[in-house]
Amino acid sequence: MVSRVERGPVAEWFWTIDRLFLVTFVLLMGIGFMLSFAASPAVAERLGLDSFHFVKRHAAFMLPALGVMLGLSFLTPRQVRRTAIVILAVSLLMMVLALFFGIEVKGARRWVTLAGISIQPSEFMKPAFVVVCAWLFAEHARQPEIPGNFFAIILFGMVAALLIAQPDLGQTILTSVVWGGMFFMAGMPWLWIMVLGGLGGAGLVGAYVTLPHVAGRIDRFLTGEGDTFQVDTAREAIIRGDWFGQGPGEGLVKRIIPDSHTDFIFSVAAEEFGIIFCIVLVSIFAFLVLRGLNHAFKERNDFNRFAVAGLVLQIGVQSLINIGVNLELLPAKGMTLPLISYGGSSMIAICVTAGFILALTRRRPEKRAQERSLFRSAHGVPAE
């Protein structure tokens, strides 16, 4: 335990961090590690690997991911902004390189290899993009003569173009929803809302017409015809789990789900631990989003408000897409469940997001003084 009278970076961090956020992020990482024991051995055995191959790799990624989250949580808002600019610049460059020199998997070029490690740059782009756009929106709100909104639109266009080129429609939709939510918070005019909404709808129609794999997934979702083995099996696993599950290690349907350790780990959780466990898991994600939006609502600094809201919205929408696919409420889309699914790039990138959230929601001296001033004004207490 750190004493309140101690001074120093660690003591200051300990007494100013949002502990509920910190505990929630660590809890999700722990749940993800636990579920890796249930979801990954069958996949590893099908690939001819050691049964606990993915469990060991999951544990290996957890330690650096936790270090990244805690390290970033020490940053000031200005340092968060500068770090995000660097991460965004490097990520965009690597996304361009991935189009020409990246690893092609199932017709998509989203990964690059560095020192023998496969990295998905778009995962790291997402939190950095949110923070940089929050800064641009905040600068425009502070000084309307600064074309921050215009630059944010250009940046969004660049990011969307790179994602579509990979192609990765799911990440494009996720990024668009988060960016649109932040723009709405920043006071987007109704004309812009209609224009951007129309462009988004046209983009979805264009993707359906021009991208065969997108059309195939949407057609299979609407008609139930074609290769729907994975989503049907995932649904069967959820149904078999019932309210209380089959018990740890007792799942049978999970053994034939191809991506049970990544995109469909939610179905494995339902089969072995039951629907009640899944409701608790969904509640944890809902708590993160609602607590983040509550912080944003109380925050008077525009940059902090937009950034925190955008970052928790990113986690929330990504979780919603993953769970929606598992429940067959959305067309099949490869997207991980934050901090739960196996995946090195995804876990570390989400911990970057978590680190930014922890850093931006810390109780700083100037913030506490501002809160005391607002309290006195609201209750008629004279200033000291």
PDB file of C-alpha atoms in Angstrom, residues 220-343:
ATOM      1  CA  ARG A 220     -25.477 -15.876 -46.151  1.00  0.00           C
ATOM      2  CA  PHE A 221     -26.637 -13.814 -43.182  1.00  0.00           C
ATOM      3  CA  LEU A 222     -29.910 -12.806 -44.867  1.00  0.00           C
ATOM      4  CA  THR A 223     -30.770 -16.120 -46.510  1.00  0.00           C
ATOM      5  CA  GLY A 224     -29.026 -18.689 -44.295  1.00  0.00           C
ATOM      6  CA  GLU A 225     -27.780 -20.423 -47.451  1.00  0.00           C
ATOM      7  CA  GLY A 226     -24.191 -21.277 -48.310  1.00  0.00           C
ATOM      8  CA  ASP A 227     -21.258 -21.954 -46.001  1.00  0.00           C
ATOM      9  CA  THR A 228     -22.603 -20.939 -42.585  1.00  0.00           C
ATOM     10  CA  PHE A 229     -20.845 -23.730 -40.679  1.00  0.00           C
ATOM     11  CA  GLN A 230     -18.899 -21.531 -38.260  1.00  0.00           C
ATOM     12  CA  VAL A 231     -21.762 -19.248 -37.195  1.00  0.00           C
ATOM     13  CA  ASP A 232     -24.192 -22.160 -36.997  1.00  0.00           C
ATOM     14  CA  THR A 233     -21.755 -24.124 -34.840  1.00  0.00           C
ATOM     15  CA  ALA A 234     -21.162 -21.090 -32.618  1.00  0.00           C
ATOM     16  CA  ARG A 235     -24.912 -20.709 -32.118  1.00  0.00           C
ATOM     17  CA  GLU A 236     -25.198 -24.416 -31.295  1.00  0.00           C
ATOM     18  CA  ALA A 237     -22.464 -24.029 -28.663  1.00  0.00           C
ATOM     19  CA  ILE A 238     -24.363 -21.144 -27.052  1.00  0.00           C
ATOM     20  CA  ILE A 239     -27.621 -23.119 -27.006  1.00  0.00           C
ATOM     21  CA  ARG A 240     -25.901 -26.167 -25.550  1.00  0.00           C
ATOM     22  CA  GLY A 241     -24.421 -24.083 -22.748  1.00  0.00           C
ATOM     23  CA  ASP A 242     -27.871 -23.099 -21.469  1.00  0.00           C
ATOM     24  CA  TRP A 243     -27.917 -20.900 -18.344  1.00  0.00           C
ATOM     25  CA  PHE A 244     -25.090 -22.454 -16.335  1.00  0.00           C
ATOM     26  CA  GLY A 245     -22.886 -24.129 -18.960  1.00  0.00           C
ATOM     27  CA  GLN A 246     -21.513 -27.627 -19.358  1.00  0.00           C
ATOM     28  CA  GLY A 247     -18.622 -26.959 -16.987  1.00  0.00           C
ATOM     29  CA  PRO A 248     -14.916 -26.123 -17.528  1.00  0.00           C
ATOM     30  CA  GLY A 249     -13.413 -28.410 -20.157  1.00  0.00           C
ATOM     31  CA  GLU A 250     -16.724 -30.138 -20.855  1.00  0.00           C
ATOM     32  CA  GLY A 251     -17.599 -28.322 -24.068  1.00  0.00           C
ATOM     33  CA  LEU A 252     -17.915 -30.524 -27.152  1.00  0.00           C
ATOM     34  CA  VAL A 253     -19.194 -28.206 -29.878  1.00  0.00           C
ATOM     35  CA  LYS A 254     -16.270 -25.803 -29.288  1.00  0.00           C
ATOM     36  CA  ARG A 255     -13.907 -28.483 -30.659  1.00  0.00           C
ATOM     37  CA  ILE A 256     -15.186 -28.034 -34.213  1.00  0.00           C
ATOM     38  CA  ILE A 257     -15.402 -24.214 -34.311  1.00  0.00           C
ATOM     39  CA  PRO A 258     -12.453 -23.168 -36.541  1.00  0.00           C
ATOM     40  CA  ASP A 259     -11.814 -19.798 -34.846  1.00  0.00           C
ATOM     41  CA  SER A 260     -12.922 -20.746 -31.346  1.00  0.00           C
ATOM     42  CA  HIS A 261      -9.903 -19.063 -29.703  1.00  0.00           C
ATOM     43  CA  THR A 262     -10.263 -15.748 -31.538  1.00  0.00           C
ATOM     44  CA  ASP A 263     -13.473 -14.457 -33.147  1.00  0.00           C
ATOM     45  CA  PHE A 264     -15.801 -17.039 -31.538  1.00  0.00           C
ATOM     46  CA  ILE A 265     -14.438 -17.279 -28.019  1.00  0.00           C
ATOM     47  CA  PHE A 266     -17.715 -15.808 -26.721  1.00  0.00           C
ATOM     48  CA  SER A 267     -19.525 -18.959 -27.918  1.00  0.00           C
ATOM     49  CA  VAL A 268     -16.993 -21.144 -26.104  1.00  0.00           C
ATOM     50  CA  ALA A 269     -17.599 -19.136 -22.929  1.00  0.00           C
ATOM     51  CA  ALA A 270     -21.340 -19.675 -23.337  1.00  0.00           C
ATOM     52  CA  GLU A 271     -21.027 -23.439 -23.840  1.00  0.00           C
ATOM     53  CA  GLU A 272     -18.736 -24.056 -20.869  1.00  0.00           C
ATOM     54  CA  PHE A 273     -19.813 -21.377 -18.389  1.00  0.00           C
ATOM     55  CA  GLY A 274     -23.360 -20.570 -19.464  1.00  0.00           C
ATOM     56  CA  ILE A 275     -25.465 -17.630 -20.513  1.00  0.00           C
ATOM     57  CA  ILE A 276     -25.321 -16.060 -17.042  1.00  0.00           C
ATOM     58  CA  PHE A 277     -21.522 -15.857 -17.298  1.00  0.00           C
ATOM     59  CA  CYS A 278     -21.880 -14.232 -20.723  1.00  0.00           C
ATOM     60  CA  ILE A 279     -24.343 -11.691 -19.305  1.00  0.00           C
ATOM     61  CA  VAL A 280     -21.760 -10.829 -16.633  1.00  0.00           C
ATOM     62  CA  LEU A 281     -19.106 -10.451 -19.342  1.00  0.00           C
ATOM     63  CA  VAL A 282     -21.347  -8.152 -21.386  1.00  0.00           C
ATOM     64  CA  SER A 283     -22.082  -6.171 -18.210  1.00  0.00           C
ATOM     65  CA  ILE A 284     -18.354  -5.624 -17.666  1.00  0.00           C
ATOM     66  CA  PHE A 285     -17.990  -4.132 -21.147  1.00  0.00           C
ATOM     67  CA  ALA A 286     -21.120  -2.024 -20.592  1.00  0.00           C
ATOM     68  CA  PHE A 287     -19.647  -0.768 -17.312  1.00  0.00           C
ATOM     69  CA  LEU A 288     -16.451   0.303 -19.107  1.00  0.00           C
ATOM     70  CA  VAL A 289     -18.385   2.239 -21.735  1.00  0.00           C
ATOM     71  CA  LEU A 290     -20.816   3.884 -19.305  1.00  0.00           C
ATOM     72  CA  ARG A 291     -18.079   4.829 -16.838  1.00  0.00           C
ATOM     73  CA  GLY A 292     -16.016   6.292 -19.660  1.00  0.00           C
ATOM     74  CA  LEU A 293     -18.941   8.310 -20.994  1.00  0.00           C
ATOM     75  CA  ASN A 294     -19.664   9.505 -17.447  1.00  0.00           C
ATOM     76  CA  HIS A 295     -16.060  10.726 -17.183  1.00  0.00           C
ATOM     77  CA  ALA A 296     -16.409  12.444 -20.553  1.00  0.00           C
ATOM     78  CA  PHE A 297     -19.672  14.104 -19.500  1.00  0.00           C
ATOM     79  CA  LYS A 298     -18.039  15.594 -16.398  1.00  0.00           C
ATOM     80  CA  GLU A 299     -14.809  16.593 -18.178  1.00  0.00           C
ATOM     81  CA  ARG A 300     -14.490  20.286 -19.052  1.00  0.00           C
ATOM     82  CA  ASN A 301     -11.401  19.903 -21.227  1.00  0.00           C
ATOM     83  CA  ASP A 302     -12.584  19.274 -24.800  1.00  0.00           C
ATOM     84  CA  PHE A 303      -9.620  17.093 -25.756  1.00  0.00           C
ATOM     85  CA  ASN A 304      -9.997  14.813 -22.739  1.00  0.00           C
ATOM     86  CA  ARG A 305     -13.763  14.608 -23.232  1.00  0.00           C
ATOM     87  CA  PHE A 306     -13.623  13.675 -26.912  1.00  0.00           C
ATOM     88  CA  ALA A 307     -10.698  11.267 -26.467  1.00  0.00           C
ATOM     89  CA  VAL A 308     -12.131   9.331 -23.507  1.00  0.00           C
ATOM     90  CA  ALA A 309     -15.553   9.060 -25.148  1.00  0.00           C
ATOM     91  CA  GLY A 310     -14.016   7.896 -28.421  1.00  0.00           C
ATOM     92  CA  LEU A 311     -11.739   5.327 -26.798  1.00  0.00           C
ATOM     93  CA  VAL A 312     -14.473   3.677 -24.705  1.00  0.00           C
ATOM     94  CA  LEU A 313     -16.810   3.811 -27.700  1.00  0.00           C
ATOM     95  CA  GLN A 314     -14.193   1.951 -29.707  1.00  0.00           C
ATOM     96  CA  ILE A 315     -14.049  -0.837 -27.112  1.00  0.00           C
ATOM     97  CA  GLY A 316     -17.838  -0.928 -26.840  1.00  0.00           C
ATOM     98  CA  VAL A 317     -18.573  -1.067 -30.575  1.00  0.00           C
ATOM     99  CA  GLN A 318     -15.864  -3.686 -31.193  1.00  0.00           C
ATOM    100  CA  SER A 319     -17.335  -5.836 -28.406  1.00  0.00           C
ATOM    101  CA  LEU A 320     -20.821  -5.328 -29.821  1.00  0.00           C
ATOM    102  CA  ILE A 321     -19.745  -6.470 -33.296  1.00  0.00           C
ATOM    103  CA  ASN A 322     -17.956  -9.561 -31.989  1.00  0.00           C
ATOM    104  CA  ILE A 323     -20.833 -10.640 -29.733  1.00  0.00           C
ATOM    105  CA  GLY A 324     -23.406  -9.816 -32.424  1.00  0.00           C
ATOM    106  CA  VAL A 325     -21.628 -12.130 -34.868  1.00  0.00           C
ATOM    107  CA  ASN A 326     -21.479 -14.910 -32.259  1.00  0.00           C
ATOM    108  CA  LEU A 327     -25.221 -14.557 -31.647  1.00  0.00           C
ATOM    109  CA  GLU A 328     -25.865 -14.485 -35.419  1.00  0.00           C
ATOM    110  CA  LEU A 329     -27.342 -10.994 -35.119  1.00  0.00           C
ATOM    111  CA  LEU A 330     -24.758  -9.545 -37.521  1.00  0.00           C
ATOM    112  CA  PRO A 331     -23.077 -10.887 -40.683  1.00  0.00           C
ATOM    113  CA  ALA A 332     -19.902 -12.892 -40.010  1.00  0.00           C
ATOM    114  CA  LYS A 333     -16.906 -10.633 -39.497  1.00  0.00           C
ATOM    115  CA  GLY A 334     -13.486 -11.460 -38.138  1.00  0.00           C
ATOM    116  CA  MET A 335     -13.129  -9.145 -35.139  1.00  0.00           C
ATOM    117  CA  THR A 336     -11.694  -9.992 -31.744  1.00  0.00           C
ATOM    118  CA  LEU A 337     -13.397  -9.546 -28.382  1.00  0.00           C
ATOM    119  CA  PRO A 338     -11.232  -6.911 -26.618  1.00  0.00           C
ATOM    120  CA  LEU A 339      -8.775  -8.386 -24.082  1.00  0.00           C
ATOM    121  CA  ILE A 340     -10.546 -11.757 -24.316  1.00  0.00           C
ATOM    122  CA  SER A 341      -9.699 -13.233 -27.734  1.00  0.00           C
ATOM    123  CA  TYR A 342      -6.278 -14.625 -28.548  1.00  0.00           C
ATOM    124  CA  GLY A 343      -4.127 -12.299 -30.649  1.00  0.00           C
TER     125      GLY A 343
END
